[in-house]
Tab-separated table of C-alpha atoms in Angstrom:
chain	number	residue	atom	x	y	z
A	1071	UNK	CA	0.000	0.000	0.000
A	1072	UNK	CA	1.242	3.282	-0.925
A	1073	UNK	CA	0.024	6.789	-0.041
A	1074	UNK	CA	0.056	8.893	-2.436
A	1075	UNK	CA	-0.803	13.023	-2.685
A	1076	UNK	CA	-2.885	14.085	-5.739
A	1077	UNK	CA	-3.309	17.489	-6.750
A	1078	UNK	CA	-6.503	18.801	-6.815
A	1079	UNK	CA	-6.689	20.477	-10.029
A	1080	UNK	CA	-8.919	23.323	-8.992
A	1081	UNK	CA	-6.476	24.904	-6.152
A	1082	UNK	CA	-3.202	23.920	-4.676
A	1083	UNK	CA	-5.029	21.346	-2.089
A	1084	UNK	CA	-3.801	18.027	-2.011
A	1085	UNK	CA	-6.146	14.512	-1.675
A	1086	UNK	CA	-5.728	12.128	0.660
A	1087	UNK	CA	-5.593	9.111	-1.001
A	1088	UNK	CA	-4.801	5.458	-0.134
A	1089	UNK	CA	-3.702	3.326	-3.778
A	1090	UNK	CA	-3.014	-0.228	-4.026
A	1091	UNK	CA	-0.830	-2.084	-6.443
A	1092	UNK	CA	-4.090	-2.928	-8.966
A	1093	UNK	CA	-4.573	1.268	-8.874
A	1094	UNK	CA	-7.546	0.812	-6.735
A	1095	UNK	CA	-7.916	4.172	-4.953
A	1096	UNK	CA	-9.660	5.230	-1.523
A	1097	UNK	CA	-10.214	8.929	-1.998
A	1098	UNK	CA	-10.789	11.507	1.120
A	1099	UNK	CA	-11.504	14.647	-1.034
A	1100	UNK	CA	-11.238	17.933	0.992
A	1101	UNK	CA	-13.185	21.125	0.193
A	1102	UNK	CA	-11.684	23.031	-2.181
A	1103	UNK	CA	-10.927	26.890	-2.104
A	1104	UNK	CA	-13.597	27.816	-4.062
A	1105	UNK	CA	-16.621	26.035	-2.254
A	1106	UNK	CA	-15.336	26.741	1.042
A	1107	UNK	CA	-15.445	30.664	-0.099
A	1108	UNK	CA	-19.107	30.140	-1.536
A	1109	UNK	CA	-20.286	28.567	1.659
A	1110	UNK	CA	-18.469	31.103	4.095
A	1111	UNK	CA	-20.359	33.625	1.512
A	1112	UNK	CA	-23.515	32.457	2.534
A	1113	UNK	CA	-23.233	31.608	5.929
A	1114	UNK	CA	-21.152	34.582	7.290
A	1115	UNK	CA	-23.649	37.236	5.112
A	1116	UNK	CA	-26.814	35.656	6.899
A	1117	UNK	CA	-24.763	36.634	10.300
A	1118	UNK	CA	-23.936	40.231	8.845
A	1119	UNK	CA	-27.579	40.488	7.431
A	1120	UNK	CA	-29.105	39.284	10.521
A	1121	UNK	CA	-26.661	41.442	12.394
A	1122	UNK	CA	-27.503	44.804	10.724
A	1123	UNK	CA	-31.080	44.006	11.115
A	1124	UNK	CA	-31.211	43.284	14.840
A	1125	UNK	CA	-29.009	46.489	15.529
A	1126	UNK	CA	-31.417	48.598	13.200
A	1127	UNK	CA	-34.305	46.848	14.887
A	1128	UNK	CA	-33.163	47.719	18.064
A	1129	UNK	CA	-32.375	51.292	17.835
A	1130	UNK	CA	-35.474	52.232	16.605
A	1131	UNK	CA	-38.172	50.075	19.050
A	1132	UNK	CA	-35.716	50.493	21.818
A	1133	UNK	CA	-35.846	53.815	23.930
A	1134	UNK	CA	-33.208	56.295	24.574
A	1135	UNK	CA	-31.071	54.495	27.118
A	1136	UNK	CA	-27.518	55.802	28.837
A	1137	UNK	CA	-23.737	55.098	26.002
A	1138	UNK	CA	-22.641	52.298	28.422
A	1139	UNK	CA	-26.223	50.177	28.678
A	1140	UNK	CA	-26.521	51.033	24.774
A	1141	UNK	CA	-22.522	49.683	23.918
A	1142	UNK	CA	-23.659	46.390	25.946
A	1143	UNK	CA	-26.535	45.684	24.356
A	1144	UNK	CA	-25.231	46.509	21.256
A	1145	UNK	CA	-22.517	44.123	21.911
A	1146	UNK	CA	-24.813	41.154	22.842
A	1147	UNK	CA	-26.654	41.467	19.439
A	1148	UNK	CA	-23.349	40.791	18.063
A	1149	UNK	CA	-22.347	38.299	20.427
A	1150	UNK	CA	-25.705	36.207	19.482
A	1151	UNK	CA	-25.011	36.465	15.859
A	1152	UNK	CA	-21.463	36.349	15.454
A	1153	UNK	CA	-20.684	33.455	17.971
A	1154	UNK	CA	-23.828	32.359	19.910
A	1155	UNK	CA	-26.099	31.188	16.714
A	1156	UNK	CA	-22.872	29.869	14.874
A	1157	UNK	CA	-21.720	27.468	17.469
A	1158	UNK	CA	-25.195	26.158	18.000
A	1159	UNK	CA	-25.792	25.791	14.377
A	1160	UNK	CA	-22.499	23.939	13.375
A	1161	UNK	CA	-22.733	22.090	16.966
A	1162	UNK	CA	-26.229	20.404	16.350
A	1163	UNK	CA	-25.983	20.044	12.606
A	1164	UNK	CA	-22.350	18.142	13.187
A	1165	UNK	CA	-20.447	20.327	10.748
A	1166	UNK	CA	-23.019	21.419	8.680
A	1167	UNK	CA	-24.447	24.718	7.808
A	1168	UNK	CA	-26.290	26.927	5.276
A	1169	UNK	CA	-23.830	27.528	3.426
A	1170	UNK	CA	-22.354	23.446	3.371
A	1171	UNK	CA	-26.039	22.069	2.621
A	1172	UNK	CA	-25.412	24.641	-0.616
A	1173	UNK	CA	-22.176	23.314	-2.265
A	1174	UNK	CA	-22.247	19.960	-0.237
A	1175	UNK	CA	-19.661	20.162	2.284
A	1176	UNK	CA	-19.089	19.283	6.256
A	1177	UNK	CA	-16.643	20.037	8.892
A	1178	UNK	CA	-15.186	17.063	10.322
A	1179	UNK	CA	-12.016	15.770	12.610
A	1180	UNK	CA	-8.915	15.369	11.088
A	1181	UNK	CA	-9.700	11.674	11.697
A	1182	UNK	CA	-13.212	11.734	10.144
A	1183	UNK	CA	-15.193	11.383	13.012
A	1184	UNK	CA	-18.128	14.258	13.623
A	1185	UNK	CA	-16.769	17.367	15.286
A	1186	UNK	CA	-17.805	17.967	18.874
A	1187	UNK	CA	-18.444	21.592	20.718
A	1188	UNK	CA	-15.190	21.924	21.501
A	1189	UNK	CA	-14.346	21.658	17.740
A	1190	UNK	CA	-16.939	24.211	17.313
A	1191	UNK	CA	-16.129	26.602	19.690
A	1192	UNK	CA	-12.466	26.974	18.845
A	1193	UNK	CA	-14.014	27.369	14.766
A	1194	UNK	CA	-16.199	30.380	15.865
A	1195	UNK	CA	-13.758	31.946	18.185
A	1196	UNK	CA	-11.093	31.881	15.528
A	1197	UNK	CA	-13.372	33.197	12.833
A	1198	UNK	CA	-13.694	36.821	15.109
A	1199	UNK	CA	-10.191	37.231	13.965
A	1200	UNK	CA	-9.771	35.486	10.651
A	1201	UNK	CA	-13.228	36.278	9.256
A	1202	UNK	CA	-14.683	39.604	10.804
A	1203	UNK	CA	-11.263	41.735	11.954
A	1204	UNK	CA	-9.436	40.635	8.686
A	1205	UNK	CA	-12.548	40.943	6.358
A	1206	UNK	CA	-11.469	36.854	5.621
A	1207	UNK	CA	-8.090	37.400	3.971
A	1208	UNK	CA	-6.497	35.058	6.912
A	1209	UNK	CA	-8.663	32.509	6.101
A	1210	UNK	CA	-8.140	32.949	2.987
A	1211	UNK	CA	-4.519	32.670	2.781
A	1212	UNK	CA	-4.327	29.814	5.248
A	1213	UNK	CA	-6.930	27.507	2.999
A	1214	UNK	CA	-4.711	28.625	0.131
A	1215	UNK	CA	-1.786	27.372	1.751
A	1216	UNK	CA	-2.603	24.430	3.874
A	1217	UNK	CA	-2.856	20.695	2.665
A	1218	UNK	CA	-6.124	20.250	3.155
A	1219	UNK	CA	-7.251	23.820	2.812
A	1220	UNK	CA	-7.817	24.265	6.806
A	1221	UNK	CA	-8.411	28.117	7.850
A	1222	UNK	CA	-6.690	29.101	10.998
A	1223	UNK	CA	-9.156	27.525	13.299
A	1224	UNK	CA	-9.022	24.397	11.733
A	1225	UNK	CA	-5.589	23.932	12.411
A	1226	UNK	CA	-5.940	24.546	16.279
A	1227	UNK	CA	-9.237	22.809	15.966
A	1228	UNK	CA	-8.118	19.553	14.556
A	1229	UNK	CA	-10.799	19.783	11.723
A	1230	UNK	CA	-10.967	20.534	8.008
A	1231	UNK	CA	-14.364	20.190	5.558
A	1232	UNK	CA	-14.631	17.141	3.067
A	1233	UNK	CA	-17.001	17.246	0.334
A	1234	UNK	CA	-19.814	14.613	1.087
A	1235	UNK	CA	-21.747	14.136	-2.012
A	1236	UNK	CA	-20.208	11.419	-3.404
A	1237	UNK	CA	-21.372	7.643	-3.466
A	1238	UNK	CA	-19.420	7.113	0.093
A	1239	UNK	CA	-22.022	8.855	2.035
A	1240	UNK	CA	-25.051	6.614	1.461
A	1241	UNK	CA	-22.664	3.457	2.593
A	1242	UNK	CA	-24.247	1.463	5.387
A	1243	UNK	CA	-23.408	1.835	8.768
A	1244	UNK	CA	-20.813	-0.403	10.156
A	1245	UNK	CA	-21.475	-3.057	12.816
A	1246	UNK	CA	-19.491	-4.739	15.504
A	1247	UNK	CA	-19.072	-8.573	14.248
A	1248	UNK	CA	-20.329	-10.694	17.087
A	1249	UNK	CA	-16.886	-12.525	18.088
A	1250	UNK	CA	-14.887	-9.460	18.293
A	1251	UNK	CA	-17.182	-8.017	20.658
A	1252	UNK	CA	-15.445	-9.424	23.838
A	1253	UNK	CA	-12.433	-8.591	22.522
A	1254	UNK	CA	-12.926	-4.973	20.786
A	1255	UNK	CA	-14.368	-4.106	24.525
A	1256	UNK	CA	-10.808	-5.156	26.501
A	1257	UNK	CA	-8.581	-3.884	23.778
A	1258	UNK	CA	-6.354	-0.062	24.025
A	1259	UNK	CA	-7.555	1.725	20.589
A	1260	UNK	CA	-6.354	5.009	21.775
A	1261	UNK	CA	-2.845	5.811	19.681
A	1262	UNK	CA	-4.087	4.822	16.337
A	1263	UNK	CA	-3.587	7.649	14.033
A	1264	UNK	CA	-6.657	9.610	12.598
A	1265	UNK	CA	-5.502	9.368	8.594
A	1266	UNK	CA	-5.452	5.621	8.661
A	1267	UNK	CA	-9.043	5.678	10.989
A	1268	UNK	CA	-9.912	7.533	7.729
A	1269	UNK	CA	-8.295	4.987	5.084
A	1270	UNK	CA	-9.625	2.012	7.043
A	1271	UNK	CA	-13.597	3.651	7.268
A	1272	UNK	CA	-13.322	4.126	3.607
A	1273	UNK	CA	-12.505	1.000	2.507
A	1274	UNK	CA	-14.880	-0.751	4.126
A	1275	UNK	CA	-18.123	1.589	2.528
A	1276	UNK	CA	-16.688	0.943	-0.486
A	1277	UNK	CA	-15.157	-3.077	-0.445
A	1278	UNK	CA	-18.166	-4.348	-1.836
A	1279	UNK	CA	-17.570	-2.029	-5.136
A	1280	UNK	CA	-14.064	-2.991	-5.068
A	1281	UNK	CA	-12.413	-6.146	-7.568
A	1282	UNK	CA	-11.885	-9.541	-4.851
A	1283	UNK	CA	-8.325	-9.578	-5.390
A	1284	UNK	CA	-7.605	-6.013	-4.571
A	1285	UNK	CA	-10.482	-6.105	-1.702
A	1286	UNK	CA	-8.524	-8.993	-0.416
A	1287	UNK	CA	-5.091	-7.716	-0.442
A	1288	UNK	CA	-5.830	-3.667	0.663
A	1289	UNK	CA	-7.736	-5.587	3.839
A	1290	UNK	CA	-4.395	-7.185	4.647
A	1291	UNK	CA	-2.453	-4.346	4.354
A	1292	UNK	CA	-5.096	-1.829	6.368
A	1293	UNK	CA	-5.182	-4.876	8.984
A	1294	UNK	CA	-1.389	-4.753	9.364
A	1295	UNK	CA	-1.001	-1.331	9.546
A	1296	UNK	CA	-3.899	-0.724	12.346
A	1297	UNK	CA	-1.986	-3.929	14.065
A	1298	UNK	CA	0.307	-2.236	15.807
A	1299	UNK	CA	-1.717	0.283	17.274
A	1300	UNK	CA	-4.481	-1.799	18.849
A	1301	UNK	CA	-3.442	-4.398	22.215
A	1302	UNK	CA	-3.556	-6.868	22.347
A	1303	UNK	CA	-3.740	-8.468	19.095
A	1304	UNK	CA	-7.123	-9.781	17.419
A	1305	UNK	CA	-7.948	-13.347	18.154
A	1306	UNK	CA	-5.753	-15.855	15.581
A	1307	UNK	CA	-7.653	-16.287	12.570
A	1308	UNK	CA	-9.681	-13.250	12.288
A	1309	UNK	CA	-10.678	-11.914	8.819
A	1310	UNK	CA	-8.936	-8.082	8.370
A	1311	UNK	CA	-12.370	-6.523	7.088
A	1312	UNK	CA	-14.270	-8.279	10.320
A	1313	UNK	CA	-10.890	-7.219	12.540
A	1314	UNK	CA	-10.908	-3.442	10.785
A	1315	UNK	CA	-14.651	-2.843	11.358
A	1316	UNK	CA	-14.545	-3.922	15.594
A	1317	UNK	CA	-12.032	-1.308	16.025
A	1318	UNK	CA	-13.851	0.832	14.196
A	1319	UNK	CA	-17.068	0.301	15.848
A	1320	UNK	CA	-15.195	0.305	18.979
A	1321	UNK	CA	-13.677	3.619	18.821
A	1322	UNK	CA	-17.163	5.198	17.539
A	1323	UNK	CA	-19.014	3.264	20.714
A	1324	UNK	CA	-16.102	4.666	22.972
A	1325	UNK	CA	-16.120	8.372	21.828
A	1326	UNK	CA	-20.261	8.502	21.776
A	1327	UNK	CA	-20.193	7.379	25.281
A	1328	UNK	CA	-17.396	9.972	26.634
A	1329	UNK	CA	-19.629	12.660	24.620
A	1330	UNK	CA	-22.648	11.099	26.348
A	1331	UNK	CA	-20.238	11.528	29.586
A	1332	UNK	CA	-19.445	15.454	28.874
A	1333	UNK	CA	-23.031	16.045	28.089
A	1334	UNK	CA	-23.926	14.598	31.470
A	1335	UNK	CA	-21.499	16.381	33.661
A	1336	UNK	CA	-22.586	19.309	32.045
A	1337	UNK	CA	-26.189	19.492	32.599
A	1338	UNK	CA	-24.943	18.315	36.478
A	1339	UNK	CA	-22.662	21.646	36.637
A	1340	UNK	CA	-25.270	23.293	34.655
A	1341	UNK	CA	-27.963	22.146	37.281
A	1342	UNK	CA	-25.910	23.049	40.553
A	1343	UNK	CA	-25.420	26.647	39.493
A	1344	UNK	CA	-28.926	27.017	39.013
A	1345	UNK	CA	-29.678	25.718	42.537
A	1346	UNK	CA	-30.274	28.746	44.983
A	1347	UNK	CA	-27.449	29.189	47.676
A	1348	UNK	CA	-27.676	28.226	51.397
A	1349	UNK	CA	-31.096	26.628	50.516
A	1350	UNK	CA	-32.934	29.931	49.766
């Protein structure tokens, strides 16, 4: 198995892309320049429209008030629109937006996986800077620059926005095979690398397209190189695509349930500093 970079011809963004001796090829396709600029088009001028509005709204149903209660209030207009409505919208919709449901794009970890609020929040901090202060040319240049066309808050983010209308997306779900279950559940999945997460995922949505010989010998070669990242090693005997999905399965099980875990604790803290002090 060789990786190998392909230029996208439509900006200086590279591919990631996994190709095996019988030029079978697993592609990962990042954004490109151009849609990531239409989206941020649409999204960030429904923030400025819905901006300008509010702030013209307010100043003529509001009354008179004092500079300093006028500044705040001004400010948390643009505090709803520029980083409160954002973070929900990309938080709930797991990447998505307006402006992504238009040319077909989603933010995602650099592993694949769906980004989390954390994700999020570091996005719509970073944008203050790199979208609103700089009027986008940061983000521009970085995206221009990058390998996988990642603005600023990507990169301190660990995310970046794949195109997802391709024949990978309507792929079925994958499931934990039934004797790897014991196993998967005991075993440390935590140091394997994101890229090859990605490589593995996408072979197995697409194996069933994919000639026997090379489906055969790309499993091998994805089993080996997960291998030595997972302990202890799959039972003797196991098939790579049924050893490849159980980690895979396993690490999506795992990460749900810590989210599930941070949700939880969060409601809790949420909760106790809603609780009235000494009892009253």
């Amino acid at each position: 198995m060789v990786s190998e970079p392909v230029s996208s011809s439509e900006r200086m963004i590279e591919q990631d892309r996994v190709v095996t001796g019988e030029a079978v090829a697993l592609d990962v396709v990042p954004a490109t320049l151009g849609n990531r600029m239409v989206s941020g088009v649409i999204d960030y001028g429904l923030q400025a429209a819905g901006l300008v509005l509010s702030l013209i709204t307010w100043s003529v149903v509001l009354p008179q008030q004092s500079d300093a209660a006028e500044v705040t209030q001004a400010a948390l207009i643009a505090a709803f629109w520029l980083l409160l409505l954002p973070l929900a919208v990309e938080t709930l919709s797991r990447g998505r937006s307006a402006g992504r449901l238009v040319v077909g794009t989603r933010v995602v970890r650099d592993d694949g996986g769906a980004v989390r609020l954390r994700h999020c929040l570091v996005r719509v901090l970073l944008a203050v800077i790199e979208i609103w202060a700089s009027s986008a040319v940061l983000a521009v240049c970085s995206c221009a620059v990058t390998r996988r066309g990642k603005r600023l808050g990507d990169l301190l983010a660990g995310t970046y926005e794949v195109r997802e209308r391709d024949g990978s997306q309507a792929a079925p779900p994958l499931l934990m095979p039934p004797e790897l279950a014991g196993w998967a559940a005991e075993a440390d999945m935590g140091a394997l690398p994101g890229r090859l997460t990605l490589a593995a995922r996408t072979f197995l949505q697409r194996a069933s397209s994919t000639r026997p010989e090379a489906r055969a010998r790309l499993g091998r070669q994805l089993a080996d190189a997960v291998a030595p990242h997972v302990a202890p090693a799959p039972p003797a005997g196991t098939h790579p695509e049924r050893f490849l999905a159980a980690v895979l399965v396993e690490r999506r099980d795992r990460e749900m349930a810590r989210e599930m875990d941070d949700r939880d604790r969060d409601e809790a803290a949420a909760t106790r500093a809603l609780r009235p002090r000494y009892g009253v």
